[in-house]
PDB file of C-alpha atoms in Angstrom:
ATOM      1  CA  UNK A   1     158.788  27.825 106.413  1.00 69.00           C
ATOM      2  CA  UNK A   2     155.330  27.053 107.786  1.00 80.00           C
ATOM      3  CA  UNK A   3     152.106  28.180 106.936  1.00 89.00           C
ATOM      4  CA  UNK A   4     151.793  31.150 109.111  1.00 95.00           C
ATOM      5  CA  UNK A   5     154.885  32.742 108.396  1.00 96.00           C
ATOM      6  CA  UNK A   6     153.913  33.063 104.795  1.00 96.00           C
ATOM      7  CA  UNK A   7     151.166  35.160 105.975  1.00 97.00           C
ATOM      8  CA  UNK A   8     151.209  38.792 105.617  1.00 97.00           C
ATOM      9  CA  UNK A   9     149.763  39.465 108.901  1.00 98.00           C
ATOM     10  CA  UNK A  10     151.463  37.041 111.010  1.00 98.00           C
ATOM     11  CA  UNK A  11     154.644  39.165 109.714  1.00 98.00           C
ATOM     12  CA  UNK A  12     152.844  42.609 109.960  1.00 98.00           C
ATOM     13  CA  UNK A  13     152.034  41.110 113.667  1.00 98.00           C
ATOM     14  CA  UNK A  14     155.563  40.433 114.463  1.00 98.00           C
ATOM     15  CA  UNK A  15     156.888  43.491 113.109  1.00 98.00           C
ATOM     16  CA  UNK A  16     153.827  45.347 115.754  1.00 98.00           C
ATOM     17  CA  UNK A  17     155.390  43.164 118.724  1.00 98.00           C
ATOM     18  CA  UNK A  18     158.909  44.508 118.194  1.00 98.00           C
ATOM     19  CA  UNK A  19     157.334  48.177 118.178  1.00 96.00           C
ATOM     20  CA  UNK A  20     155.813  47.588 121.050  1.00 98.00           C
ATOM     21  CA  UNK A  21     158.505  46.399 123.340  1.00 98.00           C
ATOM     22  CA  UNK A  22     160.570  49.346 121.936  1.00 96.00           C
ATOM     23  CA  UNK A  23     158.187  51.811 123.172  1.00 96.00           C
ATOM     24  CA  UNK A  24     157.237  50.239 126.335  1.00 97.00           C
ATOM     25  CA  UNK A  25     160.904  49.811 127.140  1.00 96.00           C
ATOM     26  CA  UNK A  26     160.439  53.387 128.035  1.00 94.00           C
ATOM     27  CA  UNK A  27     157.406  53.484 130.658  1.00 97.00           C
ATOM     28  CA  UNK A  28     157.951  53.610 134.090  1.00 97.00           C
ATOM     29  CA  UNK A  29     159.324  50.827 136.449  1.00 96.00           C
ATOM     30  CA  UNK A  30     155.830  51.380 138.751  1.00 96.00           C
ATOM     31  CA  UNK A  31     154.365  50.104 135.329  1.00 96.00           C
ATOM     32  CA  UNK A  32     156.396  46.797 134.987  1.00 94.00           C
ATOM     33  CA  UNK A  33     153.933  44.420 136.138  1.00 96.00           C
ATOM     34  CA  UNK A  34     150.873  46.431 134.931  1.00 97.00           C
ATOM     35  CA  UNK A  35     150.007  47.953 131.615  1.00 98.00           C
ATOM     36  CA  UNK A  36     153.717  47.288 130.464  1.00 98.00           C
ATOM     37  CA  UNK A  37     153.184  43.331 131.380  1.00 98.00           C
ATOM     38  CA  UNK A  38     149.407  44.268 129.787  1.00 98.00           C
ATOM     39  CA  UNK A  39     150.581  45.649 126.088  1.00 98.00           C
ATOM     40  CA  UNK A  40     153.777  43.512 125.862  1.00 98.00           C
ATOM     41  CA  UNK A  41     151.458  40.215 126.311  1.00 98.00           C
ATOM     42  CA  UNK A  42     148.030  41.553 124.291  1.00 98.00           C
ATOM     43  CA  UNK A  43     151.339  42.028 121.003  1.00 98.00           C
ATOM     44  CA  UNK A  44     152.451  38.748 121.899  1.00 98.00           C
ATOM     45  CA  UNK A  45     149.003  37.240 121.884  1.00 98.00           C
ATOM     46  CA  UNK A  46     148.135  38.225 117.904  1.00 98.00           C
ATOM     47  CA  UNK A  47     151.058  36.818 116.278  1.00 98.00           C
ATOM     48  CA  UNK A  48     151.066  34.083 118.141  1.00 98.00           C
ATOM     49  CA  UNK A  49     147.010  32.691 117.920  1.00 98.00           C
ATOM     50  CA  UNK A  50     147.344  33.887 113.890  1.00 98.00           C
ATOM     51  CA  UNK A  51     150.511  30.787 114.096  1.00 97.00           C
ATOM     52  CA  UNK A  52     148.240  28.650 116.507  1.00 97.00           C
ATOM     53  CA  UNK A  53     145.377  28.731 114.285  1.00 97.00           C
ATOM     54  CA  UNK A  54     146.703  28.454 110.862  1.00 96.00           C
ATOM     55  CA  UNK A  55     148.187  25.230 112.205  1.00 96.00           C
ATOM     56  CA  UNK A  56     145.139  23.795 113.304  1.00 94.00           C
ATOM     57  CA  UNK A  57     143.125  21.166 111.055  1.00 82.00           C
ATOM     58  CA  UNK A  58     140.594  22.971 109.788  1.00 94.00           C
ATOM     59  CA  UNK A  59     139.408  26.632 108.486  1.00 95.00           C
ATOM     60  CA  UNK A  60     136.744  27.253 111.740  1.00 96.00           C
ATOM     61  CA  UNK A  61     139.593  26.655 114.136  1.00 97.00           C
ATOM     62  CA  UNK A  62     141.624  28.870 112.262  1.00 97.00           C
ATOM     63  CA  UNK A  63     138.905  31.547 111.926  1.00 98.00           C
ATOM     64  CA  UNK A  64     138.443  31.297 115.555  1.00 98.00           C
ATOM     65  CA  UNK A  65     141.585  32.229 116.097  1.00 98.00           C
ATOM     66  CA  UNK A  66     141.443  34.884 113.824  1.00 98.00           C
ATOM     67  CA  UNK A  67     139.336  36.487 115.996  1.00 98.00           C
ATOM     68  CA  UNK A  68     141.027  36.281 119.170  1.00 98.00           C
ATOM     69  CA  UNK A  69     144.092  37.686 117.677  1.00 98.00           C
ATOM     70  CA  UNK A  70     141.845  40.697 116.507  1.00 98.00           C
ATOM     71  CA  UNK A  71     140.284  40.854 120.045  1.00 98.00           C
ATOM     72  CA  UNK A  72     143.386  41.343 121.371  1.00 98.00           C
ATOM     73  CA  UNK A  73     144.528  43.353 118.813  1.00 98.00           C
ATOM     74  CA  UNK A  74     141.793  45.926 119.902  1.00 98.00           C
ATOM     75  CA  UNK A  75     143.216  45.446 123.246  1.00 98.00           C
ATOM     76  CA  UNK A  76     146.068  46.531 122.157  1.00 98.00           C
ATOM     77  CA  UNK A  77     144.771  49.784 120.888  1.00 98.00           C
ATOM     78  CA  UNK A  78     142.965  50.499 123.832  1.00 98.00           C
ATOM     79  CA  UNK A  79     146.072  50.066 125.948  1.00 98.00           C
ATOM     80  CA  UNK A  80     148.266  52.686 123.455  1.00 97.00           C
ATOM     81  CA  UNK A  81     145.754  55.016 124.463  1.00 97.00           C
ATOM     82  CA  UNK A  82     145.811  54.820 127.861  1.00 97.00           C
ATOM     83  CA  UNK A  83     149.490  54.987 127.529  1.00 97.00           C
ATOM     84  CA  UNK A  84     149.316  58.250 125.489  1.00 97.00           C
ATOM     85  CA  UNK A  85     146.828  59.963 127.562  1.00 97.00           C
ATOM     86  CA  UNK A  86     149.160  58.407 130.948  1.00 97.00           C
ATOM     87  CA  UNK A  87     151.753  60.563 129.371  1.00 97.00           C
ATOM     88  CA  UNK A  88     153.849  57.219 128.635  1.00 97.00           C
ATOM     89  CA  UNK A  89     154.479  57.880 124.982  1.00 94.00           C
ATOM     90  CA  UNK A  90     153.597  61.370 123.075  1.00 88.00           C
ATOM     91  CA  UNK A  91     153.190  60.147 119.911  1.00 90.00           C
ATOM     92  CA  UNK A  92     150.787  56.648 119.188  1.00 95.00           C
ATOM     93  CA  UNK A  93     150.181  57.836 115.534  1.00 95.00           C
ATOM     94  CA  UNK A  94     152.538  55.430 113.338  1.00 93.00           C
ATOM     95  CA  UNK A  95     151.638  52.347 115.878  1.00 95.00           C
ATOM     96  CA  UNK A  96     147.744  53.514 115.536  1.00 97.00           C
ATOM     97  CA  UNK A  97     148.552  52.768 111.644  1.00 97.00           C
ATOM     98  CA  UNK A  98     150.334  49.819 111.961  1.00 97.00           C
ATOM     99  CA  UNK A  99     147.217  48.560 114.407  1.00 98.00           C
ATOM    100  CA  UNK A 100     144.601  49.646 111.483  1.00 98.00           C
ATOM    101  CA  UNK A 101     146.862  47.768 108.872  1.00 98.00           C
ATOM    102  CA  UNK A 102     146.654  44.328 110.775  1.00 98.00           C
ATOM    103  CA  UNK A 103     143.284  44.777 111.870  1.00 98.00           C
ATOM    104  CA  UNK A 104     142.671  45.408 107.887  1.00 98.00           C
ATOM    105  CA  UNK A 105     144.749  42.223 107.010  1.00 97.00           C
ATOM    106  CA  UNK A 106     143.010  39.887 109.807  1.00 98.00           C
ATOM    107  CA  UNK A 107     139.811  41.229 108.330  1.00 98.00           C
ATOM    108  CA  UNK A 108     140.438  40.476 104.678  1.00 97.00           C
ATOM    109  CA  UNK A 109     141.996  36.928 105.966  1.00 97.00           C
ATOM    110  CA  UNK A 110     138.708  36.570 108.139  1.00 97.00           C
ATOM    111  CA  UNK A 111     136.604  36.992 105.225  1.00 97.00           C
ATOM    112  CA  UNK A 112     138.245  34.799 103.071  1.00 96.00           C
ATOM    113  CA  UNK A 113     137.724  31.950 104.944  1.00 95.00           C
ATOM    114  CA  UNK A 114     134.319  32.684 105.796  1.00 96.00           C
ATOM    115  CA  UNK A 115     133.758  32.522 101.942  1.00 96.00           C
ATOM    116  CA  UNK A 116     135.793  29.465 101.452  1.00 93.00           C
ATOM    117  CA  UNK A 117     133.522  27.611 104.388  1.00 89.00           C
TER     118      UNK A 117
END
């Protein structure tokens, strides 16, 4: 198993990419190539720079990373939103806490390595 995948919010990341293809899975066809395309590839993008980074050489990279996976994680967010108030999905509140749970991990992970620096 590598490094990343020991890490709670790589998994917690993972776990927020499957609910997000489940409930985009449901938007309109007229929104394939926009804020479907949009959401499915912000999810995509936070799991995947938490695994690019930890695999770098050193703890900057890796904190850099960090905080592109939390940039897009707001991006995320902001997208759920739009969805909600588009009438795309009624009810954002259990992905809203699973959003504030890995933005909570990513910060604790942030400041860890800030301290070990």
């Amino acid at each position: 198993m590598r490094k990343h995948q020991q890490l709670r919010a790589w998994q917690q990341a993972m776990d927020l990419v499957v609910l997000i293809y489940s409930m985009t899975a449901n938007f309109p066809l007229t929104e394939q190539y926009g804020l479907t395309s949009q959401m499915q590839r912000a999810a995509v993008s936070v799991p995947s720079n938490i695994a690019e980074g930890a695999a770098r050489g050193s703890k900057r990279d890796f904190l850099r990373f960090l905080h592109i996976a939390r940039g897009s994680l707001s991006e995320l967010e902001t997208q759920c939103q739009i969805a909600q108030r588009l009438g795309y999905s009624a009810d954002i509140s259990a992905l809203e806490m699973a959003i504030n749970a890995l933005f909570s991990q990513l910060g604790g992970l942030i400041k860890h390595l800030k301290a070990s620096l």
